[in-house]
Short mmCIF file of C-alpha atoms and ligand atoms in Angstrom, two decimals:
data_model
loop_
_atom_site.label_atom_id
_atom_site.label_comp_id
_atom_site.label_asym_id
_atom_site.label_seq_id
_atom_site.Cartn_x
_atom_site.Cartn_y
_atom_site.Cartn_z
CA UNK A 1 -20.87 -77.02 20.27
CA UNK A 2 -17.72 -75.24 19.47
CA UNK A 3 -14.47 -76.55 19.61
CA UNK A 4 -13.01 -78.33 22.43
CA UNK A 5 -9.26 -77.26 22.19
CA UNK A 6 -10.07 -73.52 21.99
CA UNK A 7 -12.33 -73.77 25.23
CA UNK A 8 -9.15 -75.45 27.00
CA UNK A 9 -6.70 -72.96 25.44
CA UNK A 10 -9.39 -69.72 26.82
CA UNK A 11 -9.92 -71.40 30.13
CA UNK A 12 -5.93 -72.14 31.03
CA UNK A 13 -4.59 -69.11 29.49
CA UNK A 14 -7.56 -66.34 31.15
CA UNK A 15 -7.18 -68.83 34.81
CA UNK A 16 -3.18 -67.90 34.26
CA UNK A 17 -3.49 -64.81 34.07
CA UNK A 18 -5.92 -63.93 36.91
CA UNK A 19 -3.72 -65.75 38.98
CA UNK A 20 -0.84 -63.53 38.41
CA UNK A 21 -3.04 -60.63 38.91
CA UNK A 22 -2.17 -59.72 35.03
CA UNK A 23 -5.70 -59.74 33.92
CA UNK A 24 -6.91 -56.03 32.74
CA UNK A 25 -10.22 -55.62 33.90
CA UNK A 26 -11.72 -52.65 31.68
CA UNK A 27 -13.52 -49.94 33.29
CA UNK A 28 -16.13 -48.13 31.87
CA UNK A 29 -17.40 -44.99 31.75
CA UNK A 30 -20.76 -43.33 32.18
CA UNK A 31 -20.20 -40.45 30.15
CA UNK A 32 -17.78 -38.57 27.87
CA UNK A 33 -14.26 -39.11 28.25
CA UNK A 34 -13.10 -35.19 29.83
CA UNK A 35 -10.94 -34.01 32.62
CA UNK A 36 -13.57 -35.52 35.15
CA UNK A 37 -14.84 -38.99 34.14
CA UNK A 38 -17.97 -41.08 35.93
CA UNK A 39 -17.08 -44.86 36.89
CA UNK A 40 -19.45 -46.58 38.95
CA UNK A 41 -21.99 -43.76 39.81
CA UNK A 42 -18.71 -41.66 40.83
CA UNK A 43 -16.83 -39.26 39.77
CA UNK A 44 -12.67 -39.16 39.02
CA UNK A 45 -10.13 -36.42 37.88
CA UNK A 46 -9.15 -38.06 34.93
CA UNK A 47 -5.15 -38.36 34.54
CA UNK A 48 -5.25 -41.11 32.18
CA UNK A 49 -6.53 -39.86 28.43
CA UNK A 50 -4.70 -39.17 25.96
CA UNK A 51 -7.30 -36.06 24.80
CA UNK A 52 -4.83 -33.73 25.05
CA UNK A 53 -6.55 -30.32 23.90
CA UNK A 54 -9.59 -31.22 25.40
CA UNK A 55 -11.27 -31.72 21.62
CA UNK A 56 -12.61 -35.29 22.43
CA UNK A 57 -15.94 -33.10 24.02
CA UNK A 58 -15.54 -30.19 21.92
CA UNK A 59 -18.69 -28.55 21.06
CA UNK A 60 -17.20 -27.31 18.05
CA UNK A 61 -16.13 -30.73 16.55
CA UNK A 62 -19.38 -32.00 17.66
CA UNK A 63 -21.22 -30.23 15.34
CA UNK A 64 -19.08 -30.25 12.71
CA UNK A 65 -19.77 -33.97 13.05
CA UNK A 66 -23.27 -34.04 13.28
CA UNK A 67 -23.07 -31.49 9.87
CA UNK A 68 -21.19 -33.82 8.12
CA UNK A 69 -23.14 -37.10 8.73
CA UNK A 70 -25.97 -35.55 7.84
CA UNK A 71 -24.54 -34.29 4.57
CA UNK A 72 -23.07 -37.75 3.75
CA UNK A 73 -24.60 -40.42 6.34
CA UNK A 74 -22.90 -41.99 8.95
CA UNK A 75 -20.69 -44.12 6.96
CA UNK A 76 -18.05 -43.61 3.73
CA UNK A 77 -19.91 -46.82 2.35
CA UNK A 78 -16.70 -48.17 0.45
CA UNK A 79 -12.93 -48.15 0.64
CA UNK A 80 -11.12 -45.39 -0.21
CA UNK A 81 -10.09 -47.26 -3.85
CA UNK A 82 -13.22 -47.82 -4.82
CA UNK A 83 -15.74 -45.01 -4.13
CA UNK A 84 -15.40 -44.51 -0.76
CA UNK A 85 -13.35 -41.07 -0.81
CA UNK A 86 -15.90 -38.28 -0.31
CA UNK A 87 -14.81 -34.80 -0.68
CA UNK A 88 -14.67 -34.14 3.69
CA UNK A 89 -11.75 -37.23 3.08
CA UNK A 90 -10.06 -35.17 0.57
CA UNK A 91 -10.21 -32.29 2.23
CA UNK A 92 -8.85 -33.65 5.38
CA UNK A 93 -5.82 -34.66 3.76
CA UNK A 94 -5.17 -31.09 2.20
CA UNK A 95 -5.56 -29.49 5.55
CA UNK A 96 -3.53 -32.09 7.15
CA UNK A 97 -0.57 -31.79 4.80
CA UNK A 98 -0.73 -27.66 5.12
CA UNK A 99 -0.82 -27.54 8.58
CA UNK A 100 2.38 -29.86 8.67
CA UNK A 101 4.62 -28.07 6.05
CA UNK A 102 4.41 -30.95 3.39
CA UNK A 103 3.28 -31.57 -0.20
CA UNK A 104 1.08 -34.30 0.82
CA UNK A 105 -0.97 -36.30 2.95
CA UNK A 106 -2.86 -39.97 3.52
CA UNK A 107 -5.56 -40.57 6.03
CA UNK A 108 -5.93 -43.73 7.95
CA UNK A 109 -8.78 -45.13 9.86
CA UNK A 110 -6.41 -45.16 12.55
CA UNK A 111 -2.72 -44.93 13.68
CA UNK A 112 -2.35 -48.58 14.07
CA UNK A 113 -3.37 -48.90 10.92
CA UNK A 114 -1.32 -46.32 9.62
CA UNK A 115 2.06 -47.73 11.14
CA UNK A 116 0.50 -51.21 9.75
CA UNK A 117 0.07 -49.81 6.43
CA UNK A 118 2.37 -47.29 5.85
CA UNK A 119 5.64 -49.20 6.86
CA UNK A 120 5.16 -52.70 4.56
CA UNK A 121 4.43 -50.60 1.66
CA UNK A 122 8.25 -49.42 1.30
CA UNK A 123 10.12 -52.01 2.99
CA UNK A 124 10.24 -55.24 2.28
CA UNK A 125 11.88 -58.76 2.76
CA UNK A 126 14.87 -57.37 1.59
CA UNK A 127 15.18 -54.16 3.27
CA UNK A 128 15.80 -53.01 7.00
CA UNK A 129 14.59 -51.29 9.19
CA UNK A 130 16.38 -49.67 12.50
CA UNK A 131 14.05 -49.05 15.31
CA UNK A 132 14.20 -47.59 18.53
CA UNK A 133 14.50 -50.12 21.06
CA UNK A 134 11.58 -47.76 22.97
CA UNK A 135 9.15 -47.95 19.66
CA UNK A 136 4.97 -48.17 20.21
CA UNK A 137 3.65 -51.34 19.51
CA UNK A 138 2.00 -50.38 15.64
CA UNK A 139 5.70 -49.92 14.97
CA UNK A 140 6.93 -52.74 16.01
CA UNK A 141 4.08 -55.18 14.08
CA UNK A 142 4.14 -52.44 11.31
CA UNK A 143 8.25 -53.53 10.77
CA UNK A 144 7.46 -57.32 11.73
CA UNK A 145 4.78 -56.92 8.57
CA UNK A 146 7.42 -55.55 6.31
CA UNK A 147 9.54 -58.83 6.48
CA UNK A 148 12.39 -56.23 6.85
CA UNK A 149 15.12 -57.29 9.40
CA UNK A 150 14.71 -55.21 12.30
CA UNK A 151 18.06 -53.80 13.76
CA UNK A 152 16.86 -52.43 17.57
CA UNK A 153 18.97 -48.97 18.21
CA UNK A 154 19.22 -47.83 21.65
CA UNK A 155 16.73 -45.41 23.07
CA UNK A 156 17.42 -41.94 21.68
CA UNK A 157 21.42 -43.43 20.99
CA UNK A 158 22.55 -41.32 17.58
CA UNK A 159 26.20 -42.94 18.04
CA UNK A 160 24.36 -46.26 17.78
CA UNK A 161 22.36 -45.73 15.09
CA UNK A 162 25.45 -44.89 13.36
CA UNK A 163 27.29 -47.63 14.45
CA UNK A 164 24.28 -50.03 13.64
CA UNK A 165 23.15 -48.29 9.78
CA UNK A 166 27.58 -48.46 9.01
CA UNK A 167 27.18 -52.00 9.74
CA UNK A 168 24.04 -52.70 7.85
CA UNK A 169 25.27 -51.17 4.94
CA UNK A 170 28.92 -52.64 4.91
CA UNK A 171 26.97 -56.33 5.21
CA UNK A 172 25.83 -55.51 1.87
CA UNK A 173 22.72 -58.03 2.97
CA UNK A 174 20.29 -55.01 2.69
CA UNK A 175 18.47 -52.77 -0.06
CA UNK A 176 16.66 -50.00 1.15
CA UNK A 177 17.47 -48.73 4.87
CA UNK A 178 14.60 -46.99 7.19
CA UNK A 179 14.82 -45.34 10.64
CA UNK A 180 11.97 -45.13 12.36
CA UNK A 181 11.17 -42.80 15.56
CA UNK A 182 8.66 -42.25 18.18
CA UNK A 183 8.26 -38.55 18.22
CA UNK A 184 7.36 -38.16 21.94
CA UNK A 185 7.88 -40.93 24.05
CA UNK A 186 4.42 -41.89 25.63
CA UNK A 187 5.66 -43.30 28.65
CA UNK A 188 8.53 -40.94 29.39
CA UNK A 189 7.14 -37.76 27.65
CA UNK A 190 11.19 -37.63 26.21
CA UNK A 191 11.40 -35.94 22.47
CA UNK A 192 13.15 -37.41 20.31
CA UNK A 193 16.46 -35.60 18.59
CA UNK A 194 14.99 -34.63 15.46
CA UNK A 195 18.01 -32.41 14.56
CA UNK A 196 21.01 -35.81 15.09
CA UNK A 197 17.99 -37.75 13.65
CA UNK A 198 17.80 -35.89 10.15
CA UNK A 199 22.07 -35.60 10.53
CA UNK A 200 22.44 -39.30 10.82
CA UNK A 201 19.87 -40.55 8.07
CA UNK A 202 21.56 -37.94 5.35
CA UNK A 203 24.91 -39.42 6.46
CA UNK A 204 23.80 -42.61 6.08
CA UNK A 205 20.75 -42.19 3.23
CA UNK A 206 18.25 -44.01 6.18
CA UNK A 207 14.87 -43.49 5.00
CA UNK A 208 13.24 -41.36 8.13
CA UNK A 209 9.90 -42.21 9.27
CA UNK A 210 8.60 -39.75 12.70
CA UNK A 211 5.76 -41.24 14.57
CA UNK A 212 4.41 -38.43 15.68
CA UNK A 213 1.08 -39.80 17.35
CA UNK A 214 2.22 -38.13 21.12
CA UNK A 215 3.51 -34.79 19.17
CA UNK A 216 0.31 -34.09 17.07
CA UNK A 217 -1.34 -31.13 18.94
CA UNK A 218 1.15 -31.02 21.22
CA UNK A 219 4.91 -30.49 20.10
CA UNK A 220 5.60 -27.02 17.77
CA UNK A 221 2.46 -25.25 18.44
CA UNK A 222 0.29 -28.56 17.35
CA UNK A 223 2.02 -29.16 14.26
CA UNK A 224 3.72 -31.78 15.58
CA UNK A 225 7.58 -32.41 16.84
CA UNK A 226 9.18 -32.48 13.32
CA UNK A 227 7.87 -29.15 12.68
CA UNK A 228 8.89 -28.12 15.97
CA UNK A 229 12.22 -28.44 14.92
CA UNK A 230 12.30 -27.15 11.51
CA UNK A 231 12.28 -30.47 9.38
CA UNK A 232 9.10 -30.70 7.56
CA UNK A 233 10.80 -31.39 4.53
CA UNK A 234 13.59 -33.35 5.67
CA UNK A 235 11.39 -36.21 7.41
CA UNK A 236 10.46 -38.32 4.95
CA UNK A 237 7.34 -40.15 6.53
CA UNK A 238 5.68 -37.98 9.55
CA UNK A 239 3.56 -40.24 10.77
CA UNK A 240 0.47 -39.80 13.46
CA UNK A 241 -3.21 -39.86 14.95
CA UNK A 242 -6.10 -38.27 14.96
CA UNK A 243 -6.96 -39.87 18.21
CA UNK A 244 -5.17 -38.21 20.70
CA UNK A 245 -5.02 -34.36 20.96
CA UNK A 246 -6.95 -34.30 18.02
CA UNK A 247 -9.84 -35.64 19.76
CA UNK A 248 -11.26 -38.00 16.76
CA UNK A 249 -9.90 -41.26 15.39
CA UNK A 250 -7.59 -41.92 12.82
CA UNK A 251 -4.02 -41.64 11.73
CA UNK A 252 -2.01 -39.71 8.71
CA UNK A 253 1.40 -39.76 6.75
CA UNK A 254 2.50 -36.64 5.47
CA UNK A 255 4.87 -36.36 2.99
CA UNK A 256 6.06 -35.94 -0.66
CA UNK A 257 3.06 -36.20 -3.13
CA UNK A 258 5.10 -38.99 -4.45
CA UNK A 259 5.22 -41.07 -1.36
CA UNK A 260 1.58 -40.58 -0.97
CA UNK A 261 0.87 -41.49 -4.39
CA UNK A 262 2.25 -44.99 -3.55
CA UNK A 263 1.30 -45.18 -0.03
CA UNK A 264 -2.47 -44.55 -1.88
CA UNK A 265 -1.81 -47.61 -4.05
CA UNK A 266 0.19 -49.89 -1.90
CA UNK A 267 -0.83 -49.42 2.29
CA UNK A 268 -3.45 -52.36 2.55
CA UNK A 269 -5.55 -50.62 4.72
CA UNK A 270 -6.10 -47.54 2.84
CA UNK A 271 -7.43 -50.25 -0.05
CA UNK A 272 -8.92 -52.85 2.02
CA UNK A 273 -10.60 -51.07 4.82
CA UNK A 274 -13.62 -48.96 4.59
CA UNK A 275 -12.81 -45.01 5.30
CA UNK A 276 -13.10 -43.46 8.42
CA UNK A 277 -16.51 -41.93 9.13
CA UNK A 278 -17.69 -38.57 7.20
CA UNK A 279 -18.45 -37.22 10.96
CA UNK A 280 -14.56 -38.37 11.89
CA UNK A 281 -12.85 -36.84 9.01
CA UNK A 282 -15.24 -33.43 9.18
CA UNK A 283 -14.43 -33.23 13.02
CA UNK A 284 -10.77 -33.46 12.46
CA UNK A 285 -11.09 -30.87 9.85
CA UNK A 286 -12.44 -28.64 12.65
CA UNK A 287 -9.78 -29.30 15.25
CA UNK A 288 -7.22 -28.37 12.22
CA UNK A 289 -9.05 -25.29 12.43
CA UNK A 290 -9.02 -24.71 15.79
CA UNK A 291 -5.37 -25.20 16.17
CA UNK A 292 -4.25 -22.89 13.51
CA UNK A 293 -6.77 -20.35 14.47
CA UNK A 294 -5.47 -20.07 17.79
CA UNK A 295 -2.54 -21.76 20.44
CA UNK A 296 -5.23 -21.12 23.16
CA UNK A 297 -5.49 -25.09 24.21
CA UNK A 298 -2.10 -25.55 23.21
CA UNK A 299 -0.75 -23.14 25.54
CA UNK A 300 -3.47 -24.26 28.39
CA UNK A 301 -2.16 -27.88 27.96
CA UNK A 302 1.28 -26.71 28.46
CA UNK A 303 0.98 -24.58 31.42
CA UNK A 304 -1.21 -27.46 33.03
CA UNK A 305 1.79 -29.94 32.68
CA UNK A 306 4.24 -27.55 34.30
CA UNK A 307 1.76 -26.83 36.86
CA UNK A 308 1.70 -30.78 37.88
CA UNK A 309 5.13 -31.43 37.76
CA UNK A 310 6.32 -28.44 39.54
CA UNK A 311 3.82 -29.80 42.46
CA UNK A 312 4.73 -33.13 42.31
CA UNK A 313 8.54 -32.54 41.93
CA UNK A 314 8.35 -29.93 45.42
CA UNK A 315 6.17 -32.61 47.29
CA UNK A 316 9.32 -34.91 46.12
CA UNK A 317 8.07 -37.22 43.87
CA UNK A 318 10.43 -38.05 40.94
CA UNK A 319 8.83 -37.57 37.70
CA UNK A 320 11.18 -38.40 35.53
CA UNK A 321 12.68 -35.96 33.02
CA UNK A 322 9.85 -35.73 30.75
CA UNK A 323 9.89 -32.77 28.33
CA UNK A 324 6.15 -32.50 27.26
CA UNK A 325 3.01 -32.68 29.19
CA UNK A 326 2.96 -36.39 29.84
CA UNK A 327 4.37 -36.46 33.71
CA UNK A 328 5.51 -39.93 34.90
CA UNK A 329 5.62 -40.50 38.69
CA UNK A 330 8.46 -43.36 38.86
CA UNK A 331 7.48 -45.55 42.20
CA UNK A 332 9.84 -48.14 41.62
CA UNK A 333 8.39 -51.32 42.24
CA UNK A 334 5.95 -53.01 40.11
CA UNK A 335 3.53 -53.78 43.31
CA UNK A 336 3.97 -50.45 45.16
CA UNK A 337 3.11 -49.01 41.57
CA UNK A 338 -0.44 -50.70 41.49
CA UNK A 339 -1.07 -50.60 44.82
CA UNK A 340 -0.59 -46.54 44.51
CA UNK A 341 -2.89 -46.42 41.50
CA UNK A 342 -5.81 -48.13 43.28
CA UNK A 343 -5.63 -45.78 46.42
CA UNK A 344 -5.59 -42.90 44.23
CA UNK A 345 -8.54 -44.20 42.26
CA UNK A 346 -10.16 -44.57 46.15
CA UNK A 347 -9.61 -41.07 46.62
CA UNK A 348 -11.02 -40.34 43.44
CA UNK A 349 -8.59 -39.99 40.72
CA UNK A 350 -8.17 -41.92 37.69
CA UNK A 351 -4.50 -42.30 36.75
CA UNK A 352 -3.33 -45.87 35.58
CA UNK A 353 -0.05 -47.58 36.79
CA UNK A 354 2.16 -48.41 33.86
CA UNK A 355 4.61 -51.47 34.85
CA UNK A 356 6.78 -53.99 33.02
CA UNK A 357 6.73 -55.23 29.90
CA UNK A 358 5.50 -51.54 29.22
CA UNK A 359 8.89 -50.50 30.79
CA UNK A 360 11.38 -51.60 32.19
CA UNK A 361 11.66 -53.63 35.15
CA UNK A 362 12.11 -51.39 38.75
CA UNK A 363 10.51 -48.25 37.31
CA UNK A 364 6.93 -48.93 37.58
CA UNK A 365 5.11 -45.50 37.37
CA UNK A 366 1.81 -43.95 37.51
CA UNK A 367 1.61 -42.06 34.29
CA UNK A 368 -0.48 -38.60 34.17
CA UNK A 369 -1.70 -37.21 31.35
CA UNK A 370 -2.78 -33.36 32.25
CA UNK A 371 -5.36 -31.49 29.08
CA UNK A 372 -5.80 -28.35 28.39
CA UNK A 373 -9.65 -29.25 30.08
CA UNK A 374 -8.56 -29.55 33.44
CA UNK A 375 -9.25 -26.58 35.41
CA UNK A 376 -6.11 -25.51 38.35
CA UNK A 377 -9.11 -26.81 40.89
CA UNK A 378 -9.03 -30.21 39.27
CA UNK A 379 -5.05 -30.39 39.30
CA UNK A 380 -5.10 -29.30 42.76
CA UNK A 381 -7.81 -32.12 43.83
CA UNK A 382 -5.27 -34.47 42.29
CA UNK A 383 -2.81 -33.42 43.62
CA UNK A 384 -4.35 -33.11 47.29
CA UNK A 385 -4.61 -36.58 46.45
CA UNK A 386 -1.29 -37.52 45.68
CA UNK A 387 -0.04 -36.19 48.82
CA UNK A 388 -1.91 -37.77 51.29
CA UNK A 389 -0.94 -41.16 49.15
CA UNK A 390 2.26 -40.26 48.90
CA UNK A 391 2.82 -40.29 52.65
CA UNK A 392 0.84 -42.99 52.95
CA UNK A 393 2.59 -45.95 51.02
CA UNK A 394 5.89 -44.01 52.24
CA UNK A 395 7.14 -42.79 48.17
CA UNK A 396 7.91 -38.97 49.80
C1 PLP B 1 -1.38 -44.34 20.17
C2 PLP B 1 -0.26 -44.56 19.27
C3 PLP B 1 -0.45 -45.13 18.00
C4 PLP B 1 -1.79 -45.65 17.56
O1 PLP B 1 -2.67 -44.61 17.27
P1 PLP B 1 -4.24 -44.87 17.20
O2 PLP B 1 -4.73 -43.73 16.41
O3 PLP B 1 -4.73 -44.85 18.62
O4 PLP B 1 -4.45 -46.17 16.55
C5 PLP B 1 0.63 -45.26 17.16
N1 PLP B 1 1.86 -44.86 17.55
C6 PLP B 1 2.10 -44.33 18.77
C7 PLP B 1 3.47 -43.88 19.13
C8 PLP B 1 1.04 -44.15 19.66
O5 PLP B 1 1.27 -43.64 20.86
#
């Protein structure tokens, strides 16, 4: 029998939440995860992945995968420290650092791990670390890891992260200094101001770390946001995934060969976590290939996303002032939110409602997430969709 207090703590805490209606009940899917997903024996536009370029079903990264496991077998069989760095792991982070503009680059096994990793390995106890008061969650645990003190900056505030590095400086409690950046804004689609960001940390010597895990693919012809603005070499730590419009799994710094040089002998995942797959690294390889060879997808994704918010905004719908593909529909009210996500996912489309803690209170949203895979028919099925809800629950 197992332990008597963890039964009590599982049973109150899962009964809690159920009763608030808080519990996530996970759907899953019969099938690959494209611009039309299978729940349940039926079918749904999907709105809610974050495959961005449509390389999640790729045929091309598919068999780049299937090449590379069975050159090397499905697994790296050791950490990267010991012998668990094959030459597709190697070559991944050569690609990786060309196509972003820097000397270097690490691979993760993913970009939670990355942020975990990458972050405690240069600040410490007594460093600190300002943050954007909008940061992902890896961030946030990445700093809390650290044992940095974390100094919150307001969203996207440049005058405040002034304010807020003078003051941590003329404390004199501090060592090092980092700011540290979402790229895009998942749950906006805002970009952060790379140009007052790279002004303010030279004014103030703040180490700058760009997580770029909603950029990748997306922002400066799918080198990422930093490069979109011309600061490849003034970012210190660009940060981001594999997962998303790369199609794969896994995260990356790029950066100085020095800072990779430590992050390759200090980020504890990178020495205590076995590598990501042969097939992952290989297919990531390919999408590198794919996205220098061509802006095809890229330029597909982008002329999706304008498609979908120019319908939504005339049906009159506010989405927000997102400036990449990611269109938020702001409802409001946390209820009205959910209760418009489950009669869209009735009329067959899958787009989730996104409601507080996630952001704030009063703007509970359905957030959509167009690809470069979805076809004008699909958007417009959506969107047919959207309409009739829309009138519906009274939001136009
Ligand atoms: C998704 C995300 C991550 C985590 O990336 P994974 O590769 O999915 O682990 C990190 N940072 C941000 C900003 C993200 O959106």
């Amino acid at each position: 029998m197992g332990s008597r207090v963890l039964e009590e703590f599982l049973r109150e805490n899962l009964a809690e939440l159920k009763s608030k209606g808080l519990y996530n009940e996970i759907n899953i899917l019969e099938g690959a995860n494209g611009p039309v997903i299978e729940i349940g024996g039926k079918e749904f536009i999907n709105l809610s992945s974050n495959n961005y370029l449509g390389l999640a079903t790729d045929k091309r990264l598919k068999e780049r995968a299937v090449e590379a496991t069975n050159l090397y077998g499905v697994g790296a069989g050791a950490v990267r420290t010991i012998n668990g760095t094959l030459q597709v792991h190697d070559e991944l982070e050569k690609r990786i650092a060309r196509f972003k503009g820097t000397e270097a680059a690490i691979a993760f096994q993913s970009g939670f791990n990355c942020n975990m990793g990458a972050i405690s390995a240069i600040m410490t106890k007594d460093d600190a670390i300002l943050s954007d008061e909008l940061n992902h969650a890896s961030i946030i645990d990445g700093c809390r890891l650290s044992g940095a003190k974390i100094i919150r900056v307001r969203h996207q505030d440049m005058d405040d992260l002034r304010a807020k590095a003078k003051e941590a400086i003329e404390s004199g409690l501090y060592g090092k200094l980092m700011y540290i950046s979402d790229g895009v804004f998942s749950m906006d689609g805002d970009v952060a101001d790379i140009n007052g960001i790279v002004e303010a940390c030279r004014e103030y010597d703040l180490i700058s770390y760009i997580d770029d895990a909603h950029g990748s693919g997306v922002m400066g012809k799918g080198a990422g946001t930093v490069k979109h603005f011309g600061h490849s070499k003034d970012i210190d730590l660009q940060m981001g995934t594999l997962s998303k419009a790369i199609g794969v799994v896994g995260g990356y710094v790029a950066g100085t060969k020095d800072l990779i040089d430590w992050l390759k002998v200090r980020a504890r995942p990178f020495l205590f976590s076995t590598s990501m797959t042969p097939a992952s690294a290989a297919a990531c390889i390919e999408a590198i290939d794919i996205m220098e060879g061509s802006t095809e997808l890229h330029d597909r994704l982008w002329e999706n996303g304008l498609y979908l918010k120019k319908r939504l905004k005339e049906m009159g719908f506010n989405i927000g002032n997102s400036q990449t593909p990611i269109t938020p529909v702001i409802i409001g009210d946390e209820v009205m939110a959910q209760r418009f996500s489950k009669r869209l996912f009735e009329e067959g489309v899958y787009a989730k409602a996104i409601t507080f803690p996630t952001v704030p209170m009063g703007t509970g949203r359905i957030r959509n997430m167009p690809t470069a895979a979805h076809t004008t028919e699909m958007l417009d099925m959506a969107l047919s969709a959207y309409e009739k809800v829309g009138r519906e629950l009274g939001v136009i």
